[in-house]
mmCIF file of C-alpha atoms and ligand atoms in Angstrom:
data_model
loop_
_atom_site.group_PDB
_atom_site.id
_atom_site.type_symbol
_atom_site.label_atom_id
_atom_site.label_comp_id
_atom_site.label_asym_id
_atom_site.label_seq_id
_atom_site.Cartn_x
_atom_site.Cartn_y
_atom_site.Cartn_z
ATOM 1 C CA UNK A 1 -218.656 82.454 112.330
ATOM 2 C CA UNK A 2 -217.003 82.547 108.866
ATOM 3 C CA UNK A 3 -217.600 85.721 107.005
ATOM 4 C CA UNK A 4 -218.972 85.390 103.353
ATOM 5 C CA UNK A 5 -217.020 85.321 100.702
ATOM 6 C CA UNK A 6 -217.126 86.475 96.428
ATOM 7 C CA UNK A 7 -215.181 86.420 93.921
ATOM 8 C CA UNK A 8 -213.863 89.361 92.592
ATOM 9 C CA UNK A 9 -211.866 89.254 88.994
ATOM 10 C CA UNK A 10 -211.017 85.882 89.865
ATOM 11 C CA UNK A 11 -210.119 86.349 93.602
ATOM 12 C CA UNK A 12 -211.761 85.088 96.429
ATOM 13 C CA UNK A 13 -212.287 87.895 99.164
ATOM 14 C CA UNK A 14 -214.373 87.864 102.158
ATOM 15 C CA UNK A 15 -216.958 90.569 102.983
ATOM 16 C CA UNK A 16 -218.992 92.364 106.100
ATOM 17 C CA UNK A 17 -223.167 91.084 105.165
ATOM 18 C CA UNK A 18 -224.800 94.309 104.029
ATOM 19 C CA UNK A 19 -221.489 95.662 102.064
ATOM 20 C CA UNK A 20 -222.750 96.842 98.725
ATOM 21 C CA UNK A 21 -220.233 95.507 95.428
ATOM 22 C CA UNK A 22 -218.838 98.888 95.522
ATOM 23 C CA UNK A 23 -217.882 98.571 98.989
ATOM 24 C CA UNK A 24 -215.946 95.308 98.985
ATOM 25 C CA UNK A 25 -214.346 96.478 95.693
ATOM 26 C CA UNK A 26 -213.227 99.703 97.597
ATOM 27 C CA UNK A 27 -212.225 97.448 100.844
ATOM 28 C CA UNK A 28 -209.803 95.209 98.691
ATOM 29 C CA UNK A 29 -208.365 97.993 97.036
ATOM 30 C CA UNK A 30 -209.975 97.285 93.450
ATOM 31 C CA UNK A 31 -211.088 100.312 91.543
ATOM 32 C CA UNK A 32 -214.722 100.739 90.396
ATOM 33 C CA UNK A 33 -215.214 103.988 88.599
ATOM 34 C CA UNK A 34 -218.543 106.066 89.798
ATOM 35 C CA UNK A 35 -220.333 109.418 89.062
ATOM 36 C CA UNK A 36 -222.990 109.176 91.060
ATOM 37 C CA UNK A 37 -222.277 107.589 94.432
ATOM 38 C CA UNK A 38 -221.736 109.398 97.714
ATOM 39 C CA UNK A 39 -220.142 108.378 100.567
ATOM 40 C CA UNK A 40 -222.700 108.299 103.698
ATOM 41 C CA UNK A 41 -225.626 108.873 101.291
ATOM 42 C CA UNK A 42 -228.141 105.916 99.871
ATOM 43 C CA UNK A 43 -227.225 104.667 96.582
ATOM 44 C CA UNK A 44 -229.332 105.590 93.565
ATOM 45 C CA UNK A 45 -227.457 103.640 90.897
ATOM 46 C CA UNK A 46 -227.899 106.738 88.841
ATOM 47 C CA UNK A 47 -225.178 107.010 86.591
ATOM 48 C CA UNK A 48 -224.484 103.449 85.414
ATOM 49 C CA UNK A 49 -220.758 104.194 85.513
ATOM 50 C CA UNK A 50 -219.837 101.220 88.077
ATOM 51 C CA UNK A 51 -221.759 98.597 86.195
ATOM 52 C CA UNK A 52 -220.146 95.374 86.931
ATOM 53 C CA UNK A 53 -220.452 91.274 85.431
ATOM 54 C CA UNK A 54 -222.300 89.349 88.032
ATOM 55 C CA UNK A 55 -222.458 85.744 86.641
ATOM 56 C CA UNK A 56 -225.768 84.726 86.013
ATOM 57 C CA UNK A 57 -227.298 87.797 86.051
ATOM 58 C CA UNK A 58 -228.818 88.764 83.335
ATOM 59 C CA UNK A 59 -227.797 92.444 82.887
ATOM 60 C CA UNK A 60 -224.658 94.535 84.222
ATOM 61 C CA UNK A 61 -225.362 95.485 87.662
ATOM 62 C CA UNK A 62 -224.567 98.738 89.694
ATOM 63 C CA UNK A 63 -222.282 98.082 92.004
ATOM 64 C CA UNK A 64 -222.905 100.574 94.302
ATOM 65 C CA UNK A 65 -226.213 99.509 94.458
ATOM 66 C CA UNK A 66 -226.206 96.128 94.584
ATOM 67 C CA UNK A 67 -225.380 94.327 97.797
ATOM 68 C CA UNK A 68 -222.587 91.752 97.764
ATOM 69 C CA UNK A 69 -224.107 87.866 98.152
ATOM 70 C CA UNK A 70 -222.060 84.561 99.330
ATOM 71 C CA UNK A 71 -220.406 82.895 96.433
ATOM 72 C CA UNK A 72 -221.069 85.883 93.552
ATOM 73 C CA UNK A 73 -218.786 86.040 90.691
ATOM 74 C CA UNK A 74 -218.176 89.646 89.862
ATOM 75 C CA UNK A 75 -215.898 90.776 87.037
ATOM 76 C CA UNK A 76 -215.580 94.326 87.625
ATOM 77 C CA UNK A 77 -213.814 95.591 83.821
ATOM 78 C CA UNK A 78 -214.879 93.129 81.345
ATOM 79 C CA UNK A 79 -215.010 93.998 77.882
ATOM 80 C CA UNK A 80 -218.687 94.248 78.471
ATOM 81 C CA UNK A 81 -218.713 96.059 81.613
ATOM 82 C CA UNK A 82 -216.236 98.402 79.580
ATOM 83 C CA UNK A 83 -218.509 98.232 75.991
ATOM 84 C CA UNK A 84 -221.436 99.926 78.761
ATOM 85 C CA UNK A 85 -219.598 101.963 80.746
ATOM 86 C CA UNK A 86 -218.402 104.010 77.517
ATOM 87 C CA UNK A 87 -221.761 103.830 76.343
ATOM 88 C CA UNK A 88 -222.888 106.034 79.269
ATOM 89 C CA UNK A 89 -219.864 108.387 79.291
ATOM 90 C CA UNK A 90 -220.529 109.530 75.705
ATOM 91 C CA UNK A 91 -224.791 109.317 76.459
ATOM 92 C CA UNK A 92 -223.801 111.933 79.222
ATOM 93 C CA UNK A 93 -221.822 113.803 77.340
ATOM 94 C CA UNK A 94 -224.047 114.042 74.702
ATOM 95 C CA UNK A 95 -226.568 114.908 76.763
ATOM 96 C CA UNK A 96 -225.315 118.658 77.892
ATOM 97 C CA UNK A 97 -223.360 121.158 76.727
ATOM 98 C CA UNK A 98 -219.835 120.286 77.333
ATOM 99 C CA UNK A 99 -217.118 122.693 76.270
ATOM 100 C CA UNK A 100 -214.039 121.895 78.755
ATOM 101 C CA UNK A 101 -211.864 125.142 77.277
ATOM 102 C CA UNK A 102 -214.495 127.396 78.935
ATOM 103 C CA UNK A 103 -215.501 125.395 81.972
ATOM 104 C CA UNK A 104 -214.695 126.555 85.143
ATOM 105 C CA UNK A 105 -214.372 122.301 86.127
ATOM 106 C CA UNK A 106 -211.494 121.494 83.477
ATOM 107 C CA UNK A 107 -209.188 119.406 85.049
ATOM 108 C CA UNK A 108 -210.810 118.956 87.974
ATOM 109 C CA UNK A 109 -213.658 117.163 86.497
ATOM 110 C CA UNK A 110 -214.801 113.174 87.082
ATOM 111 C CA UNK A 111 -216.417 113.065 83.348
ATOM 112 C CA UNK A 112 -213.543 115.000 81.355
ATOM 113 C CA UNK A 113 -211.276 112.460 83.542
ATOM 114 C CA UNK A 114 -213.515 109.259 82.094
ATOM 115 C CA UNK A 115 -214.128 110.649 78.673
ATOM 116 C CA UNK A 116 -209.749 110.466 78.666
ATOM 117 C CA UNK A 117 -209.785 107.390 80.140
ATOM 118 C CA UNK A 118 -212.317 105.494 78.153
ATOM 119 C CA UNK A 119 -211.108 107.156 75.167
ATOM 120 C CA UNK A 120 -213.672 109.143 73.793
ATOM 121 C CA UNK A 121 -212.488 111.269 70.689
ATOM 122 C CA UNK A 122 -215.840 111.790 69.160
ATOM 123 C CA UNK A 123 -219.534 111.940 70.315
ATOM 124 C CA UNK A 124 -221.610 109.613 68.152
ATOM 125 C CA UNK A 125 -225.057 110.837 69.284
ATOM 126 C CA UNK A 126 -226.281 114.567 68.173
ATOM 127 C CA UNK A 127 -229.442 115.768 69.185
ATOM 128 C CA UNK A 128 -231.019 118.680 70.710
ATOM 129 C CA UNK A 129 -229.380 119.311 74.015
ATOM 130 C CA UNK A 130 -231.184 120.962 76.262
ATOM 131 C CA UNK A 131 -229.856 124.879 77.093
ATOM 132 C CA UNK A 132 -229.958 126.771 80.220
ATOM 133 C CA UNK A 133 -229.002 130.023 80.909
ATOM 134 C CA UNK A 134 -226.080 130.321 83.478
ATOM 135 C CA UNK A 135 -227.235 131.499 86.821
ATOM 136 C CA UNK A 136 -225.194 133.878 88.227
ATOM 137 C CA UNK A 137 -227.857 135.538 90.773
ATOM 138 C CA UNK A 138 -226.376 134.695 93.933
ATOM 139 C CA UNK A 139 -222.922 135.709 95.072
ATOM 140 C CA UNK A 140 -221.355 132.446 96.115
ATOM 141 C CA UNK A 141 -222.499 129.252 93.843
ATOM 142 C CA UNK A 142 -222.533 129.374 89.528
ATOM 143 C CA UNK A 143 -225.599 127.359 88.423
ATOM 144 C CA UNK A 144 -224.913 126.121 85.074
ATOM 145 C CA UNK A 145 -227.235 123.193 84.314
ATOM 146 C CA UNK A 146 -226.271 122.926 80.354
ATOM 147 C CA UNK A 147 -223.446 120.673 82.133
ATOM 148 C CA UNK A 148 -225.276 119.309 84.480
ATOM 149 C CA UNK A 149 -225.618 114.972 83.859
ATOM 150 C CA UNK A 150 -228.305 114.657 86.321
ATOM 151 C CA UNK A 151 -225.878 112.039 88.814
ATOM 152 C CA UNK A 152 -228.056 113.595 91.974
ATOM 153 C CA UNK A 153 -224.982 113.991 94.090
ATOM 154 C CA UNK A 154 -226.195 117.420 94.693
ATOM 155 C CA UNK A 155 -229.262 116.626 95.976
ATOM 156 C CA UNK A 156 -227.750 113.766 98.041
ATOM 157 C CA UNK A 157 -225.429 115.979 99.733
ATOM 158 C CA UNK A 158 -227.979 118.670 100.771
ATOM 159 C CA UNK A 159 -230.838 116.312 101.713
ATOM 160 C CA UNK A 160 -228.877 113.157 103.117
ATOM 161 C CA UNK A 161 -225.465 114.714 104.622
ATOM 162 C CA UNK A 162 -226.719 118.658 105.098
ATOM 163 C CA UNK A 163 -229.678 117.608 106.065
ATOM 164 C CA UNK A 164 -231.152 120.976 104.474
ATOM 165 C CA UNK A 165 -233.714 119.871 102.395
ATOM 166 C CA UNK A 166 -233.199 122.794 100.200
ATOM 167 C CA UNK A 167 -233.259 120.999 96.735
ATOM 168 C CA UNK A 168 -234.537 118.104 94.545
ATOM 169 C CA UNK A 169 -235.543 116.849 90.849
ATOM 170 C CA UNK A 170 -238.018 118.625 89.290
ATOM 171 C CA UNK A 171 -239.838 118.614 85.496
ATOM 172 C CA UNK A 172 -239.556 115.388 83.716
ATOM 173 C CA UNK A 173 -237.940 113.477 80.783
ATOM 174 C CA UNK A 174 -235.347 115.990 78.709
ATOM 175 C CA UNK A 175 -236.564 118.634 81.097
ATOM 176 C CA UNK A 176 -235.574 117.101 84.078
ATOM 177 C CA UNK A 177 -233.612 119.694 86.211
ATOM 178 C CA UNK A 178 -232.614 119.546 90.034
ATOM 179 C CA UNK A 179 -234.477 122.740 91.596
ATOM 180 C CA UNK A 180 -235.593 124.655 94.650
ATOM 181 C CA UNK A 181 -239.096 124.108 95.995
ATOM 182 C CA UNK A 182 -241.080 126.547 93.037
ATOM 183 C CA UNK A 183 -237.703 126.305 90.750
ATOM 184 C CA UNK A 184 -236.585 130.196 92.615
ATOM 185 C CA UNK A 185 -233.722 130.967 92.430
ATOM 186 C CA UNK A 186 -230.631 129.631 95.628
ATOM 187 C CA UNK A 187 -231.273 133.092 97.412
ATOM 188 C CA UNK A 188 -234.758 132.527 97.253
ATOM 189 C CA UNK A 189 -235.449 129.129 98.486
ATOM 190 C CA UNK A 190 -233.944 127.071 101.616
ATOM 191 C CA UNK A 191 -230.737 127.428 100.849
ATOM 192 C CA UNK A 192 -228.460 127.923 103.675
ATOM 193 C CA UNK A 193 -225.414 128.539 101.176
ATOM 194 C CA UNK A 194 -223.573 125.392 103.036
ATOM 195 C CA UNK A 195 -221.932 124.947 99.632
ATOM 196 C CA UNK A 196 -221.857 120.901 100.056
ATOM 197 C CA UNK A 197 -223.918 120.316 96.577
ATOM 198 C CA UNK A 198 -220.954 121.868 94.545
ATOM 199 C CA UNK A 199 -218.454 119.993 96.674
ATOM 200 C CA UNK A 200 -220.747 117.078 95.450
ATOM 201 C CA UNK A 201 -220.793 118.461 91.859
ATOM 202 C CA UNK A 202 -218.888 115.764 89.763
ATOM 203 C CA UNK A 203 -218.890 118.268 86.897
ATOM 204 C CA UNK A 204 -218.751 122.221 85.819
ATOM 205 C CA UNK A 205 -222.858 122.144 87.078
ATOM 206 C CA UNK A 206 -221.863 123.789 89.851
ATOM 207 C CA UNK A 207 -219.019 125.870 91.087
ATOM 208 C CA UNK A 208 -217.499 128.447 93.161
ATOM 209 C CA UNK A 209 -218.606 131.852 92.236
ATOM 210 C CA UNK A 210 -215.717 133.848 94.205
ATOM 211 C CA UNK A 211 -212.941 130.968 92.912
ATOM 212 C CA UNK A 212 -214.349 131.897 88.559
ATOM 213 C CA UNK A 213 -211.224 132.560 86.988
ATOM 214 C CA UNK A 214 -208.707 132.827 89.462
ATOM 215 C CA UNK A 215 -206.893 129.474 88.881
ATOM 216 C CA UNK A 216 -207.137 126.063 87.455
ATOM 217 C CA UNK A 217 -206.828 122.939 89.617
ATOM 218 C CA UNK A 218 -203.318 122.075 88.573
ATOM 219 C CA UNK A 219 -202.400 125.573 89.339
ATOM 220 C CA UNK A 220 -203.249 125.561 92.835
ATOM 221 C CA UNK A 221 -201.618 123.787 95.844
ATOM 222 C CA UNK A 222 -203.876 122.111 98.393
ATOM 223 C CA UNK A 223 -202.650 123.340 102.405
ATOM 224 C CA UNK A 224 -204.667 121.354 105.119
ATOM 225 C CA UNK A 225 -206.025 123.908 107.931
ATOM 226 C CA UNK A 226 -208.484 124.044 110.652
ATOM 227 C CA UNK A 227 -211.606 126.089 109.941
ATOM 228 C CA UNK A 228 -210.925 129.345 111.915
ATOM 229 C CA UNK A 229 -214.298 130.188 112.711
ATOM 230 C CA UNK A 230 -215.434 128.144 116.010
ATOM 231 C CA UNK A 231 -214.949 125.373 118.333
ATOM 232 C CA UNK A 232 -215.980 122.487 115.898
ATOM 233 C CA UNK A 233 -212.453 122.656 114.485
ATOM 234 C CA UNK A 234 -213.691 121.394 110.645
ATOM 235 C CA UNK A 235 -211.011 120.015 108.475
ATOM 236 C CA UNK A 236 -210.306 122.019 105.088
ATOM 237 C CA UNK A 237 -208.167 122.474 102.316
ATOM 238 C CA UNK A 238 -206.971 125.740 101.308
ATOM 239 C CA UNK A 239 -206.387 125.902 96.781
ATOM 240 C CA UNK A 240 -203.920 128.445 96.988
ATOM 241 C CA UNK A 241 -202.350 129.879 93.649
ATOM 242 C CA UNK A 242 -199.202 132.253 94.341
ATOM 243 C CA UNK A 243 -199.858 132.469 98.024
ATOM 244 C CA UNK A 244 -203.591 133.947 97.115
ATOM 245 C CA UNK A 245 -206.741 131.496 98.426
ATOM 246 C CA UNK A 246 -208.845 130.835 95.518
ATOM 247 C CA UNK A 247 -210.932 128.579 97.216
ATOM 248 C CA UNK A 248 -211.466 126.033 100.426
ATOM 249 C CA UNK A 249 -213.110 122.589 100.322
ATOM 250 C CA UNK A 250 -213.545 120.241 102.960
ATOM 251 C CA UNK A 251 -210.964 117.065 103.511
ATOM 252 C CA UNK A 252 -213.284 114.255 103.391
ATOM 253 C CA UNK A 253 -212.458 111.575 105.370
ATOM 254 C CA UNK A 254 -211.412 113.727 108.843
ATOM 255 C CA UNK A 255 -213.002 114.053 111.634
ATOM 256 C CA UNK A 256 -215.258 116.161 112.890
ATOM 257 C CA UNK A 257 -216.679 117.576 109.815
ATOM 258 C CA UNK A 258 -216.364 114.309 107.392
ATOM 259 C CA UNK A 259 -216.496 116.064 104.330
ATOM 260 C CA UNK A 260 -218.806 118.684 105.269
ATOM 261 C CA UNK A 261 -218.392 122.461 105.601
ATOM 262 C CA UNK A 262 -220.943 125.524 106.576
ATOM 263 C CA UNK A 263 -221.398 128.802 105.039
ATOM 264 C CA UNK A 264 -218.572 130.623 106.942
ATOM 265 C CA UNK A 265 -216.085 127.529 106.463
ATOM 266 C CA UNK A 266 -216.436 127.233 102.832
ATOM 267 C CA UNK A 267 -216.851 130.670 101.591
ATOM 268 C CA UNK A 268 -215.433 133.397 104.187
ATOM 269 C CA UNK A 269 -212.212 133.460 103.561
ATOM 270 C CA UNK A 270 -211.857 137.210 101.889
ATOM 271 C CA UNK A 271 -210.715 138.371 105.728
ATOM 272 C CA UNK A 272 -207.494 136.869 104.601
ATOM 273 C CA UNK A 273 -206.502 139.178 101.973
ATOM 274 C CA UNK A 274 -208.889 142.149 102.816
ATOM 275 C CA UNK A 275 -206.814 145.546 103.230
ATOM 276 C CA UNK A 276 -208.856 146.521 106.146
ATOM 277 C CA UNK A 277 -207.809 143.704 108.387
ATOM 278 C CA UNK A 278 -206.386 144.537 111.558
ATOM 279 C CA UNK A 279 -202.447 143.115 112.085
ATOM 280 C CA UNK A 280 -201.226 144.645 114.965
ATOM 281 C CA UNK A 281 -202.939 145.564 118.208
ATOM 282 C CA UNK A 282 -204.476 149.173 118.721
ATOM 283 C CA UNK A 283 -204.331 150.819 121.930
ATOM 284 C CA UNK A 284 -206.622 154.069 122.305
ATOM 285 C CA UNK A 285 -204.721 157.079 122.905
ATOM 286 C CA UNK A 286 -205.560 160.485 124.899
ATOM 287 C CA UNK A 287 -206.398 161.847 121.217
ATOM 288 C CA UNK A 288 -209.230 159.563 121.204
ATOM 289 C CA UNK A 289 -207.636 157.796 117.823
ATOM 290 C CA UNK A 290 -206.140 154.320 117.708
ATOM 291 C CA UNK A 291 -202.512 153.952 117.460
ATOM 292 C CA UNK A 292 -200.724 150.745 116.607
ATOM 293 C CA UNK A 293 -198.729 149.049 119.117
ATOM 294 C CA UNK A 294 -196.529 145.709 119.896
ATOM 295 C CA UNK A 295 -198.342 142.478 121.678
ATOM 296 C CA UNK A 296 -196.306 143.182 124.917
ATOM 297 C CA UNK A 297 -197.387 147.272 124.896
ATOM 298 C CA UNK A 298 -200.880 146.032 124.599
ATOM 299 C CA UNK A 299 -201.210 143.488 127.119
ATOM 300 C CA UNK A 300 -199.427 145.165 129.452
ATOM 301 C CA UNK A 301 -201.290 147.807 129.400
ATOM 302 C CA UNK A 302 -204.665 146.057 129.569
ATOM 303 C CA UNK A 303 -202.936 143.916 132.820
ATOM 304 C CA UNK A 304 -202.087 147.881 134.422
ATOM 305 C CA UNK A 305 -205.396 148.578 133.852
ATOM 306 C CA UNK A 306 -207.131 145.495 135.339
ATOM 307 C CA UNK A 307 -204.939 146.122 137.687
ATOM 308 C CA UNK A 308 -206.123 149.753 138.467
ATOM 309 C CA UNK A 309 -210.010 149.169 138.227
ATOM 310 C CA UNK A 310 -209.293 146.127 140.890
ATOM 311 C CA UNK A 311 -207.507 148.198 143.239
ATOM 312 C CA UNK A 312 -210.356 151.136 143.095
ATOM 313 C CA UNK A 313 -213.796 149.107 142.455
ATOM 314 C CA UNK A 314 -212.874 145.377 143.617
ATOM 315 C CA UNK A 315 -212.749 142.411 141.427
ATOM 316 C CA UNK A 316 -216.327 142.625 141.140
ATOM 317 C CA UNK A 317 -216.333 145.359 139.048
ATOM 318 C CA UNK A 318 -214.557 143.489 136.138
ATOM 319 C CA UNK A 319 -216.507 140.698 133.652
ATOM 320 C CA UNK A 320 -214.902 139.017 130.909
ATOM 321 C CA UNK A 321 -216.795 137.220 128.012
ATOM 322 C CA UNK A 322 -215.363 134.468 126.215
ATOM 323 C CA UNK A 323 -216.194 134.118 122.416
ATOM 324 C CA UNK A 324 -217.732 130.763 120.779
ATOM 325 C CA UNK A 325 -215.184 130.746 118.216
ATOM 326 C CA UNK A 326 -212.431 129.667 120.791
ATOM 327 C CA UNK A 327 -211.440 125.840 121.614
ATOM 328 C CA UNK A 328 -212.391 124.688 125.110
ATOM 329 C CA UNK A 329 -208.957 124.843 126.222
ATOM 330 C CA UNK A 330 -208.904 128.931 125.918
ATOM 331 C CA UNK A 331 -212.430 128.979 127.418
ATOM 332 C CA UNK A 332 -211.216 126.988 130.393
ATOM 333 C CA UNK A 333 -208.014 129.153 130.495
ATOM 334 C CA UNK A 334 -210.298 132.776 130.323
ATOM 335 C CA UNK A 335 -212.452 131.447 133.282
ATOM 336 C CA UNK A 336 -209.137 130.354 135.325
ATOM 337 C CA UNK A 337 -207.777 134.070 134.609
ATOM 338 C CA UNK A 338 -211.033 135.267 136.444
ATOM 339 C CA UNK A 339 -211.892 133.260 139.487
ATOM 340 C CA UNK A 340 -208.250 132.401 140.204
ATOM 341 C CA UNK A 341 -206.156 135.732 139.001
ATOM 342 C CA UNK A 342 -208.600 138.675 138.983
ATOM 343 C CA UNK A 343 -210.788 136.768 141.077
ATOM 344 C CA UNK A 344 -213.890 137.117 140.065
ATOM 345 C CA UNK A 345 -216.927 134.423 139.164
ATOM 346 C CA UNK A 346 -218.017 137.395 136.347
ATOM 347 C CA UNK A 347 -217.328 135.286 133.597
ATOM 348 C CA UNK A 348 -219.428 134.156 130.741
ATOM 349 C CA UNK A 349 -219.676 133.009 127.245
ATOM 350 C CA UNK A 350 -221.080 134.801 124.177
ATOM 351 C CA UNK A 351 -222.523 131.474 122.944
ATOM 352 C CA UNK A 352 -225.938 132.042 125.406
ATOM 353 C CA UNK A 353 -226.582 135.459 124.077
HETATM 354 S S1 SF4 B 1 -218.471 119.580 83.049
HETATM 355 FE FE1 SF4 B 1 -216.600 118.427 82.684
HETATM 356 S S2 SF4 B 1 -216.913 117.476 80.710
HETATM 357 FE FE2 SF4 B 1 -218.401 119.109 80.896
HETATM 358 S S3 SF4 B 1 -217.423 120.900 80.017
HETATM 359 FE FE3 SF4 B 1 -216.954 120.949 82.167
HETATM 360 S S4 SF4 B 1 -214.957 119.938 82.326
HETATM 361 FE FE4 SF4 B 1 -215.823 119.395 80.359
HETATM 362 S S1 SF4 B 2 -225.694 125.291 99.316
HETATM 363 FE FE1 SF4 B 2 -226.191 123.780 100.926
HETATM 364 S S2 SF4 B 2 -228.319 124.210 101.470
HETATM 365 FE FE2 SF4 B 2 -227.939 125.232 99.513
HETATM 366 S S3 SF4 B 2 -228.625 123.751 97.972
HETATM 367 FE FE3 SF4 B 2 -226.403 123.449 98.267
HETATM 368 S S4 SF4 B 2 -226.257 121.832 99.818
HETATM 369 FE FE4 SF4 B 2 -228.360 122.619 99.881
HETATM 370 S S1 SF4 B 3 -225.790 119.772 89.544
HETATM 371 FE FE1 SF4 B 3 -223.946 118.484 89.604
HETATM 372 S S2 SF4 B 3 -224.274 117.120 91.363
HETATM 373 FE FE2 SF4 B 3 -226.252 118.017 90.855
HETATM 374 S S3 SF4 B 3 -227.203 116.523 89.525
HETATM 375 FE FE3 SF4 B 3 -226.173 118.020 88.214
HETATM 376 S S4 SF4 B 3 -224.160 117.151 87.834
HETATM 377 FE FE4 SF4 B 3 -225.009 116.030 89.559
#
């Protein structure tokens, strides 16, 4: 069956039934700006950013709302879709408290990246902006909701993608706020400290408490990694500024994590630079102290004494337990050193303690 088709500035393009606007735009390679949408979460149309023309409609639409029909005709930067969408940048601007000198976000921010675009020099509105004070109670996430535009990508990412329920709107009109259940503080509340809402964060709302003032996105170089903490092998970027990490996000479109991080992912990296961290083996001595040694002194002496405990007790009296941080490949390999080299079925995984 033919698939339907639209027209999109003037081009006819064909489309899967239930794509939004937003999605065939983004299939065909034509750029609709957004604030508020997030991939894998439902639409809320919140930010009125990717208004397009849909002729015969009788407003702008969202696009990332608005599913795609057979025969539309969508003009995606008219000068009206472009008179509105400016509209909205300055409305949101005007609307917190935006000073990009002292923002942790500058440069690395989707409305100071707009406001450029669209070319915004001035904000015509002035009114009474609503002023919070920063929160700086927890140790990992900065809470500052004078910049916060109210896009919901926050709450999006914990309820719809985390699936931690930890957040929502709360108040109403001017005092409208996203909040804990009871408005407590992160520490407080649900939060599990997954850090997805300030990957979500469009703006300087919410950042990286550990990463405040170590280096500005254009300062840092991204290095793709593998989480090192367990099996799941999640995909991350490391922001590292003269061979320091200032911070790790999640590369979004790799499997298995999609986008997505945990606790330990996202925020424990100090290990990396912490003085105490062990870089050589340690082999106990007759002194009772631990002395540093070379790879090949320590496992050969662990394989001499293996070796000495088998010969006097049996293979029985040796266990080995894997951790649930390694890949399945080294747990395979740690129960094929047991049953087939010490020879032993003593073998078990720290992941059912
Ligand atoms: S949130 Fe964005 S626009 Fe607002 S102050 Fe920070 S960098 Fe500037
Ligand atoms: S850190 Fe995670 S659990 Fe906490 S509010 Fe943000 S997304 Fe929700
Ligand atoms: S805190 Fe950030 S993500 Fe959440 S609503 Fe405000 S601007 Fe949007």
């Amino acid at each position: 069956m033919a698939k339907p088709t639209l027209t999109l500035n003037g081009k006819v393009v064909e489309f899967e039934p239930g794509q939004t606007i937003l999605q065939v735009a983004q299939a065909v390679g034509v750029e609709i700006p957004t604030l508020c949408y997030l991939k894998d979460a439902t639409p809320t149309g919140a930010c009125r950013i990717c208004l397009v023309e849909v002729k015969g409609a009788r407003t702008l639409v969202a696009s990332c709302a608005m599913p795609a029909g057979n025969g539309m005709e969508i003009q995606t930067d008219s000068q009206a879709v472009h008179t509105s969408r400016r509209l909205n940048i300055e409305l949101l601007l005007a609307s917190g408290s935006h000073n990009c000198l002292t923002c942790e976000k500058n440069g690395d921010c989707k409305l100071q990246a707009l406001a450029y675009r669209y070319g915004i020099t001035d904000i015509r509105f002035a009114g009474q902006t609503q002023q919070y004070p920063k929160d700086e109670s927890n140790p990992l996430i900065v809470r500052d909701f004078s910049r916060c535009i109210l896009c919901g990508r926050c709450v999006q990412a914990c309820n719809d993608l985390q699936v931690n329920r930890a957040i929502g709107y709360g108040y109403r009109g001017a005092a409208s706020k996203i909040v804990t259940t009871g408005d407590r503080p992160y520490q407080e509340s649900d939060c599990v400290f997954c850090g997805q809402c300030v990957e979500a964060c469009p703006v300087g709302a919410l950042t990286e408490k550990k990463a405040v003032g170590l280096a500005r996105s254009w300062e840092t170089k991204q290095v793709r990694t593998t989480c090192p903490y367990c099996g799941v092998g999640c995909q991350m970027w490391l922001h590292v500024k003269d061979g320091r990490v200032v911070k790790v996000t999640a590369v979004e479109d790799a499997q298995p994590n999609r986008g997505m991080l945990c606790v330990k992912g996202r925020f424990g990296y100090d290990f990396i630079h912490s003085p105490e961290r062990l870089t050589t083996p340690l082999i106990k001595g007759e002194d009772g102290q631990h002395h540093p040694a070379t790879w090949d002194q320590a496992l050969d002496f662990v394989a001499k004494r293996l070796k000495e405990i088998k010969k006097k007790h049996g293979a029985d009296a040796i266990a080995g337990v894997s951790c649930a941080r390694s890949i399945n490949e080294d747990s395979y390999n740690m129960q094929k050193l047991f049953r087939g080299v010490i020879g032993t079925n003593n073998i078990d995984h720290c992941a059912r303690t």
